[in-house]
Amino acid sequence: MILEILLPLPINDKTFFYKEKLLDKNKPKIGQIVSVKFRNKEQIGIVLKTPNVIDLDKKLSEIEDSYKNYFFNEEIIKSINFLSKYTCNSFSIILKNFLSGFSKNSQKLELLDHHHNFKLPVLSKDQRKALSDINGKNINTFNVLSLHGVTGSGKTRVYMNIVKEKLKKNFQCLILVPEIILTKEWVSEIFNDFGIRSEIYHSSIKTKQKEKIWNHVILKKPILVIGTRSSLFLPFKNLGIIVVDEEHDPSYKQEDKLIINARDFAIIRAKNSDCPIILSSATPSIENVNNCRKKKFKEIRMPKRVNDVPLPNIQIVDMKKEKNIISNKLIIQIEKNLNSKLQTMIFVNKRGYTSYILCKKCGFIKQCPNCNISLVLHNFKDKESFLLCHHCSYREKFKNYCDNCQSENSIIFPGEGIEKIYEEIQKKFPKSRSIFISSDTVKNKKNLNSLLKKIINNEVDIIIGTQILSKGHNFPFLKTVGILNIDHFLNDFDFRSFEKCFQQIIQVSGRAGRKDQKGNVLIQTFQPKHLVFENCKNYSFKEFYDEEIKRRKRFEHPPFSNFISLIITSISDIKSRQFSNFLSNNLKKQFKQANIFGPAPAVISMKNKKFRYRLLIKLKKNYALQSNIKAFIKKFKVPSEIKLYIDVDPINFL
């Protein structure tokens, strides 16, 4: 028998033909994992087809080995096919992701211990109602369920009850999380509450553990996997449910190599597996809300916190009336909390000391030599203060003089980052126990968990943190949240800027006031009358979504249209620009009904010493046209010195 084999190689959907060994008792089938010789090297691939008739002149090699019980079922083949068409990537690149956990020694691996000691945690009245609503939506087949519950409403307990029942019936379950660094405490909580063992899966786990989980999954054994984006490429064969926790989180969008939105791909895998999927969030995405209103998704609401603990009181502080970067109202509240032995969190979503350094004499701003973006100052007033590029990681020692005019002591520091706010807090409250937490200070899970333990045990008075602390934590002594420098969210060129700002405020506000105390939140802004802040202040979810959907419709932005973003990069500015123009002209000739903007230099027009140009294709909801455009781009011949990145439904416009 002749078999058509797909190999995980960067060769643009090319397949290869091999002969089955005459004496092979394990007849390979579609999706079977096999080993072959390719250019004198062993390669792992899958059987794509078994053609009955084929005309080949050259002698065919035999398959080296086929792995019994190791095959990709129809659902996985369908998912590979979909993702290839959707992302404009080759089948082989996507196959590589699905095979990432395979080992030739998989058959020798022991199965994981997944004997659960199921428990029945007590649910609140609202949790029981939400659970009943979900169970009433037919959870034995494909359905998209939107679980919209305010922070502290206990959404996890609700969907974990569904997961528990699926595991009892020997199904496989997947819970997607945006950031794995935040899950250890949460996984322990799940085990304590439900007696459910789970496996944490992400791209950085040890190879051996990755192989064990992959092996357990492909052999159709029941398992609960809690993972990041990469866990979607596990070869599940008996999925009972997928949960996407914090479904609105932009971390689900992978923006390098294979550009996908994990939330959207999760829906496709659930559909192909004919199992339900729960999208859980306190601040659902606009796309999610719009689909609920169109009855494509089924909404379950949880409008109250557990035990009817009130939501924090949100105040707007007009910074036009303030003289300092930390408002007087926030200073007073911090003093009250210190006296009451309660905590304050200050949210600053800017890493470093200051976002750029400026010469007051000549106006020179120090930029990265590899990227056309300003360098960020870190560890100011420290012996090891340095300037860092947040895009390419270029680093140099900070020197207090201007590189342009050579003036000494002329550098000023606009744009307050988390380190500068920390410095101000130490000046104002020198006796307080204060810490700051960002991705720069948290190097690993152990380090973060140690800091979180201190906060939970009330060993810290003031926490200054970036978005790493904005979700997924329950701090029993946290009374007040101060939100600083939030205006830049509103003034972003991204059409989602209002949505991102609203979500960020509601998420970080939810950290304040748990247990038996009502929290309070102070939003510092120069735009106190802005509709986003007014909606946050009053927890006006419906009003915000009404207005935002209306605005998107007026400007024909997603979800009322689709974007395809094309980034063209090269070490040569001329070649990058020329190819961008060439591609743009061809697209405009071929697809006159599409709106094609550009080419133009990208916002970050140089990154890692490569020049970047952007083309943006805007389409009214027309999936046939979108498919034709993607097929056209996929077949387009790209010169070797050019890299073309295709981002379907982009969330980043840099």
Coordinates of C-alpha atoms in Angstrom, one line a residue, residues 237-589:
K237 CA -9.5 12.4 21.8
N238 CA -12.3 12.5 24.2
L239 CA -12.9 16.1 25.2
G240 CA -15.9 16.6 27.5
I241 CA -15.5 20.4 28.1
I242 CA -13.2 23.3 27.5
V243 CA -13.2 26.3 29.8
V244 CA -11.5 29.6 28.8
D245 CA -10.9 31.5 32.1
E246 CA -10.6 35.3 31.7
E247 CA -11.6 35.0 28.1
H248 CA -11.2 38.7 27.4
D249 CA -7.4 38.6 28.3
P250 CA -5.2 39.7 25.4
S251 CA -2.6 37.2 26.4
Y252 CA -4.6 34.6 24.5
K253 CA -3.4 36.1 21.3
Q254 CA -0.1 34.6 20.2
E255 CA 1.8 37.1 18.1
D256 CA 4.9 35.3 17.1
K257 CA 5.5 32.3 14.9
L258 CA 2.0 30.8 14.6
I259 CA -0.3 33.9 15.0
I260 CA -3.5 32.7 16.6
N261 CA -6.1 33.7 19.2
A262 CA -6.3 30.7 21.6
R263 CA -9.9 31.7 22.7
D264 CA -11.2 31.4 19.1
F265 CA -9.2 28.3 18.4
A266 CA -10.7 26.7 21.6
I267 CA -14.2 27.3 20.2
I268 CA -13.2 25.5 17.0
R269 CA -11.7 22.5 18.9
A270 CA -14.9 22.3 21.0
K271 CA -17.1 22.4 17.9
N272 CA -15.0 19.7 16.1
S273 CA -15.2 17.6 19.3
D274 CA -18.9 18.3 19.8
C275 CA -18.4 19.4 23.4
P276 CA -19.5 22.5 25.3
I277 CA -17.1 25.4 25.9
I278 CA -17.5 28.0 28.8
L279 CA -16.1 31.5 28.3
S280 CA -15.7 32.9 31.8
S281 CA -15.0 36.5 32.7
A282 CA -16.0 39.5 34.8
T283 CA -15.5 41.7 31.8
P284 CA -16.4 39.7 28.7
S285 CA -15.0 40.8 25.3
I286 CA -17.2 42.9 23.0
E287 CA -17.3 40.0 20.6
N288 CA -18.6 37.7 23.3
V289 CA -21.3 40.1 24.4
N290 CA -22.4 40.7 20.8
N291 CA -22.6 37.0 20.1
C292 CA -24.8 36.6 23.3
R293 CA -27.1 39.3 22.1
K294 CA -27.4 37.6 18.7
K295 CA -28.2 34.3 20.5
K296 CA -25.1 32.6 19.0
F297 CA -23.7 32.2 22.6
K298 CA -25.8 31.5 25.7
E299 CA -25.2 33.9 28.6
I300 CA -25.2 33.0 32.3
R301 CA -25.1 36.0 34.6
M302 CA -23.7 36.1 38.2
P303 CA -24.3 39.7 39.2
K304 CA -23.5 39.4 42.9
R305 CA -20.4 38.5 45.0
V306 CA -20.4 35.4 47.3
N307 CA -22.2 36.1 50.6
D308 CA -23.5 39.4 49.1
V309 CA -20.2 41.2 49.9
P310 CA -20.7 44.6 48.2
L311 CA -18.6 45.7 45.2
P312 CA -16.0 48.3 46.0
N313 CA -17.0 52.0 45.9
I314 CA -15.3 53.6 42.9
Q315 CA -14.3 57.3 43.1
I316 CA -12.9 59.5 40.3
V317 CA -10.1 61.8 41.2
D318 CA -9.6 64.8 38.9
M319 CA -5.8 65.2 38.6
K320 CA -6.1 68.7 37.1
K321 CA -6.7 69.8 40.7
E322 CA -3.7 67.9 42.1
K323 CA -0.1 69.0 42.4
N324 CA 1.6 65.6 43.0
I325 CA 1.6 62.2 41.1
I326 CA -0.2 60.6 44.0
S327 CA -3.4 62.5 44.8
N328 CA -4.2 63.9 48.2
K329 CA -7.3 61.7 48.4
L330 CA -5.2 58.6 47.9
I331 CA -2.6 59.7 50.5
I332 CA -5.4 60.2 53.1
Q333 CA -6.9 56.8 52.3
I334 CA -3.4 55.1 52.7
E335 CA -3.0 56.8 56.1
K336 CA -6.4 55.4 57.2
N337 CA -5.5 51.9 56.1
L338 CA -2.1 52.0 57.8
N339 CA -3.9 53.0 61.1
S340 CA -6.4 50.2 60.6
K341 CA -3.8 47.6 59.6
L342 CA -5.4 47.2 56.2
Q343 CA -3.6 47.1 52.8
T344 CA -3.5 49.5 49.8
M345 CA -2.7 48.4 46.3
I346 CA -1.5 51.0 43.7
F347 CA -1.9 49.9 40.2
V348 CA 0.6 51.3 37.6
N349 CA 0.7 49.6 34.3
K350 CA 4.1 50.9 33.3
R351 CA 7.3 49.0 34.1
G352 CA 10.6 50.7 35.1
Y353 CA 11.2 54.1 36.6
T354 CA 10.2 56.3 33.7
S355 CA 9.0 55.5 30.2
Y356 CA 11.7 57.7 28.6
I357 CA 14.5 60.1 29.4
L358 CA 14.6 63.6 27.9
C359 CA 17.3 66.3 27.7
K360 CA 15.8 69.6 28.9
K361 CA 18.4 71.6 27.0
C362 CA 18.1 70.1 23.4
G363 CA 14.9 68.0 23.7
F364 CA 16.8 64.7 22.8
I365 CA 15.0 61.5 23.7
K366 CA 17.2 58.4 24.0
Q367 CA 16.1 55.6 21.7
C368 CA 16.9 52.0 21.2
P369 CA 19.6 51.5 18.4
N370 CA 17.6 48.4 17.1
C371 CA 14.1 49.8 17.3
N372 CA 12.7 53.2 16.8
I373 CA 11.3 53.4 20.3
S374 CA 12.4 55.2 23.5
L375 CA 14.5 53.3 26.1
V376 CA 12.9 52.8 29.5
L377 CA 14.9 53.7 32.6
H378 CA 15.2 51.0 35.3
N379 CA 16.7 50.9 38.8
F380 CA 17.2 54.7 38.9
K381 CA 19.4 55.9 41.8
D382 CA 20.8 52.4 42.0
K383 CA 24.4 51.6 41.2
E384 CA 23.2 49.3 38.4
S385 CA 20.6 51.7 36.8
F386 CA 20.1 50.9 33.1
L387 CA 18.1 51.7 30.0
L388 CA 16.1 48.9 28.5
C389 CA 14.2 48.3 25.3
H390 CA 10.9 46.5 26.1
H391 CA 10.7 45.1 22.5
C392 CA 14.2 43.7 21.7
S393 CA 15.7 43.7 25.3
Y394 CA 18.6 45.9 24.2
R395 CA 20.3 47.2 27.4
E396 CA 22.9 49.8 28.3
K397 CA 24.1 51.5 31.5
F398 CA 22.4 54.8 32.3
K399 CA 24.7 57.9 32.2
N400 CA 23.4 61.2 33.5
Y401 CA 24.3 63.3 30.4
C402 CA 22.9 63.9 27.0
D403 CA 24.3 61.8 24.1
N404 CA 23.2 64.5 21.7
C405 CA 24.5 67.8 23.2
Q406 CA 26.8 66.4 25.8
S407 CA 25.2 68.4 28.6
E408 CA 25.6 67.0 32.1
N409 CA 22.8 66.7 34.6
S410 CA 20.3 67.9 32.0
I411 CA 18.2 64.7 31.9
I412 CA 14.6 64.8 33.2
F413 CA 12.3 61.8 33.7
P414 CA 8.7 62.2 32.4
G415 CA 6.2 59.4 32.4
E416 CA 6.0 57.8 35.9
G417 CA 6.6 54.0 36.0
I418 CA 6.1 51.6 38.8
E419 CA 9.6 52.2 40.3
K420 CA 9.1 56.0 40.5
I421 CA 5.7 55.5 42.2
Y422 CA 7.4 53.1 44.7
E423 CA 10.0 55.8 45.4
E424 CA 7.3 58.4 46.1
I425 CA 5.5 56.0 48.4
Q426 CA 8.7 55.4 50.4
K427 CA 9.1 59.2 50.8
K428 CA 5.5 59.7 51.9
F429 CA 5.4 56.6 54.2
P430 CA 8.9 55.7 55.2
K431 CA 7.8 53.4 58.0
S432 CA 5.4 51.4 55.9
R433 CA 6.1 47.9 54.6
S434 CA 5.9 48.5 50.9
I435 CA 6.8 46.3 47.9
F436 CA 6.5 46.6 44.1
I437 CA 5.7 43.7 41.8
S438 CA 6.2 43.6 38.1
S439 CA 7.5 41.1 35.5
D440 CA 10.9 42.6 36.1
T441 CA 11.0 41.7 39.8
V442 CA 9.1 38.4 39.5
K443 CA 11.5 36.0 37.8
N444 CA 9.7 32.8 38.6
K445 CA 6.6 31.2 40.2
K446 CA 8.5 30.5 43.4
N447 CA 9.4 34.2 43.8
L448 CA 5.9 35.4 43.0
N449 CA 4.2 32.9 45.4
S450 CA 6.5 34.0 48.2
L451 CA 5.4 37.7 47.6
L452 CA 1.8 36.7 47.4
K453 CA 2.0 34.8 50.6
K454 CA 3.4 37.9 52.4
I455 CA 0.4 39.9 51.0
I456 CA -2.2 37.3 52.1
N457 CA -0.6 37.1 55.6
N458 CA -0.8 40.9 55.9
E459 CA 3.0 41.2 56.1
V460 CA 2.8 44.1 53.6
D461 CA 1.1 47.5 53.9
I462 CA 1.3 49.0 50.4
I463 CA 1.6 47.0 47.2
I464 CA 2.6 48.7 44.0
G465 CA 1.9 46.4 41.1
T466 CA 1.4 46.1 37.3
Q467 CA -1.3 44.0 35.7
I468 CA 0.4 40.9 37.0
L469 CA -1.7 41.6 40.2
S470 CA -4.9 42.7 38.4
K471 CA -6.7 39.3 38.4
G472 CA -7.0 36.0 40.0
H473 CA -6.0 36.9 43.5
N474 CA -7.9 37.1 46.7
F475 CA -6.2 39.4 49.2
P476 CA -8.3 39.3 52.5
F477 CA -6.8 42.5 54.0
L478 CA -6.8 44.7 50.9
K479 CA -9.1 47.7 51.5
T480 CA -8.1 50.2 48.8
V481 CA -7.0 50.1 45.2
G482 CA -5.5 53.3 43.6
I483 CA -5.3 53.3 39.8
L484 CA -2.7 55.6 38.3
N485 CA -1.8 56.6 34.8
I486 CA -4.8 55.0 33.3
D487 CA -5.5 57.8 30.7
H488 CA -3.0 56.4 28.2
F489 CA -5.4 53.5 27.6
L490 CA -8.0 55.9 26.4
N491 CA -5.7 57.8 24.1
D492 CA -4.4 54.7 22.3
F493 CA -4.9 54.5 18.5
D494 CA -6.4 51.0 19.0
F495 CA -10.1 50.9 18.3
R496 CA -10.4 48.6 21.4
S497 CA -8.9 51.2 23.7
F498 CA -12.1 52.0 25.6
E499 CA -12.9 48.3 26.0
K500 CA -9.3 47.6 27.3
C501 CA -9.5 50.5 29.7
F502 CA -12.9 49.4 31.1
Q503 CA -11.8 45.8 31.5
Q504 CA -8.5 46.8 33.2
I505 CA -10.3 49.1 35.8
I506 CA -13.0 46.5 36.7
Q507 CA -10.5 43.7 37.0
V508 CA -8.1 45.5 39.3
S509 CA -11.0 47.1 41.3
G510 CA -12.2 43.6 42.0
R511 CA -9.1 43.0 44.2
A512 CA -10.5 45.4 46.8
G513 CA -12.8 44.5 49.6
R514 CA -13.3 40.8 50.0
K515 CA -14.6 38.8 53.1
D516 CA -16.8 41.1 55.3
Q517 CA -15.5 44.5 54.3
K518 CA -16.4 46.9 51.5
G519 CA -13.4 48.1 49.5
N520 CA -12.8 51.4 47.8
V521 CA -11.1 52.4 44.5
L522 CA -9.7 55.7 43.5
I523 CA -9.1 56.3 39.7
Q524 CA -6.7 59.2 39.0
T525 CA -7.4 60.8 35.7
F526 CA -7.2 64.1 33.7
Q527 CA -10.5 63.1 32.0
P528 CA -12.9 62.7 35.0
K529 CA -16.1 63.0 32.9
H530 CA -15.1 60.4 30.3
L531 CA -17.9 57.9 29.7
V532 CA -15.6 54.9 30.4
F533 CA -14.9 56.2 33.9
E534 CA -18.5 57.0 34.6
N535 CA -19.6 53.5 33.6
C536 CA -16.9 52.0 35.8
K537 CA -17.9 54.2 38.7
N538 CA -21.5 52.9 38.5
Y539 CA -20.7 49.3 37.4
S540 CA -22.8 50.1 34.3
F541 CA -21.9 47.0 32.3
K542 CA -25.0 47.1 30.0
E543 CA -24.6 50.9 29.3
F544 CA -20.9 50.5 28.5
Y545 CA -21.5 47.5 26.2
D546 CA -24.5 49.3 24.6
E547 CA -22.4 52.4 23.8
E548 CA -19.3 50.5 22.7
I549 CA -21.2 48.1 20.3
K550 CA -23.0 51.2 18.9
R551 CA -19.7 52.9 18.3
R552 CA -18.1 49.9 16.7
K553 CA -21.1 49.5 14.4
R554 CA -21.0 53.2 13.4
F555 CA -17.3 52.9 12.3
E556 CA -17.7 49.4 11.0
H557 CA -15.1 48.0 13.4
P558 CA -15.1 44.4 14.6
P559 CA -17.3 42.6 15.3
F560 CA -19.1 44.2 12.4
S561 CA -16.1 43.7 10.1
N562 CA -12.9 41.7 9.9
F563 CA -9.3 42.9 9.8
I564 CA -6.3 41.2 8.3
S565 CA -3.0 42.8 9.2
L566 CA 0.1 42.2 7.1
I567 CA 3.5 43.1 8.4
I568 CA 6.4 43.2 5.9
T569 CA 9.9 43.2 7.4
S570 CA 13.4 43.2 6.0
I571 CA 16.9 44.5 7.0
S572 CA 16.6 46.7 3.9
D573 CA 14.2 49.6 4.1
I574 CA 14.0 49.9 0.3
K575 CA 13.2 46.2 -0.3
S576 CA 10.6 46.1 2.5
R577 CA 8.9 49.2 1.1
Q578 CA 9.0 48.0 -2.5
F579 CA 7.6 44.6 -1.7
S580 CA 4.9 46.2 0.4
N581 CA 3.8 48.4 -2.5
F582 CA 3.9 45.4 -4.9
L583 CA 1.8 43.3 -2.6
S584 CA -0.7 46.2 -2.0
N585 CA -1.1 46.8 -5.7
N586 CA -1.8 43.2 -6.4
L587 CA -4.3 42.9 -3.6
K588 CA -6.1 46.1 -4.7
K589 CA -6.3 44.8 -8.3

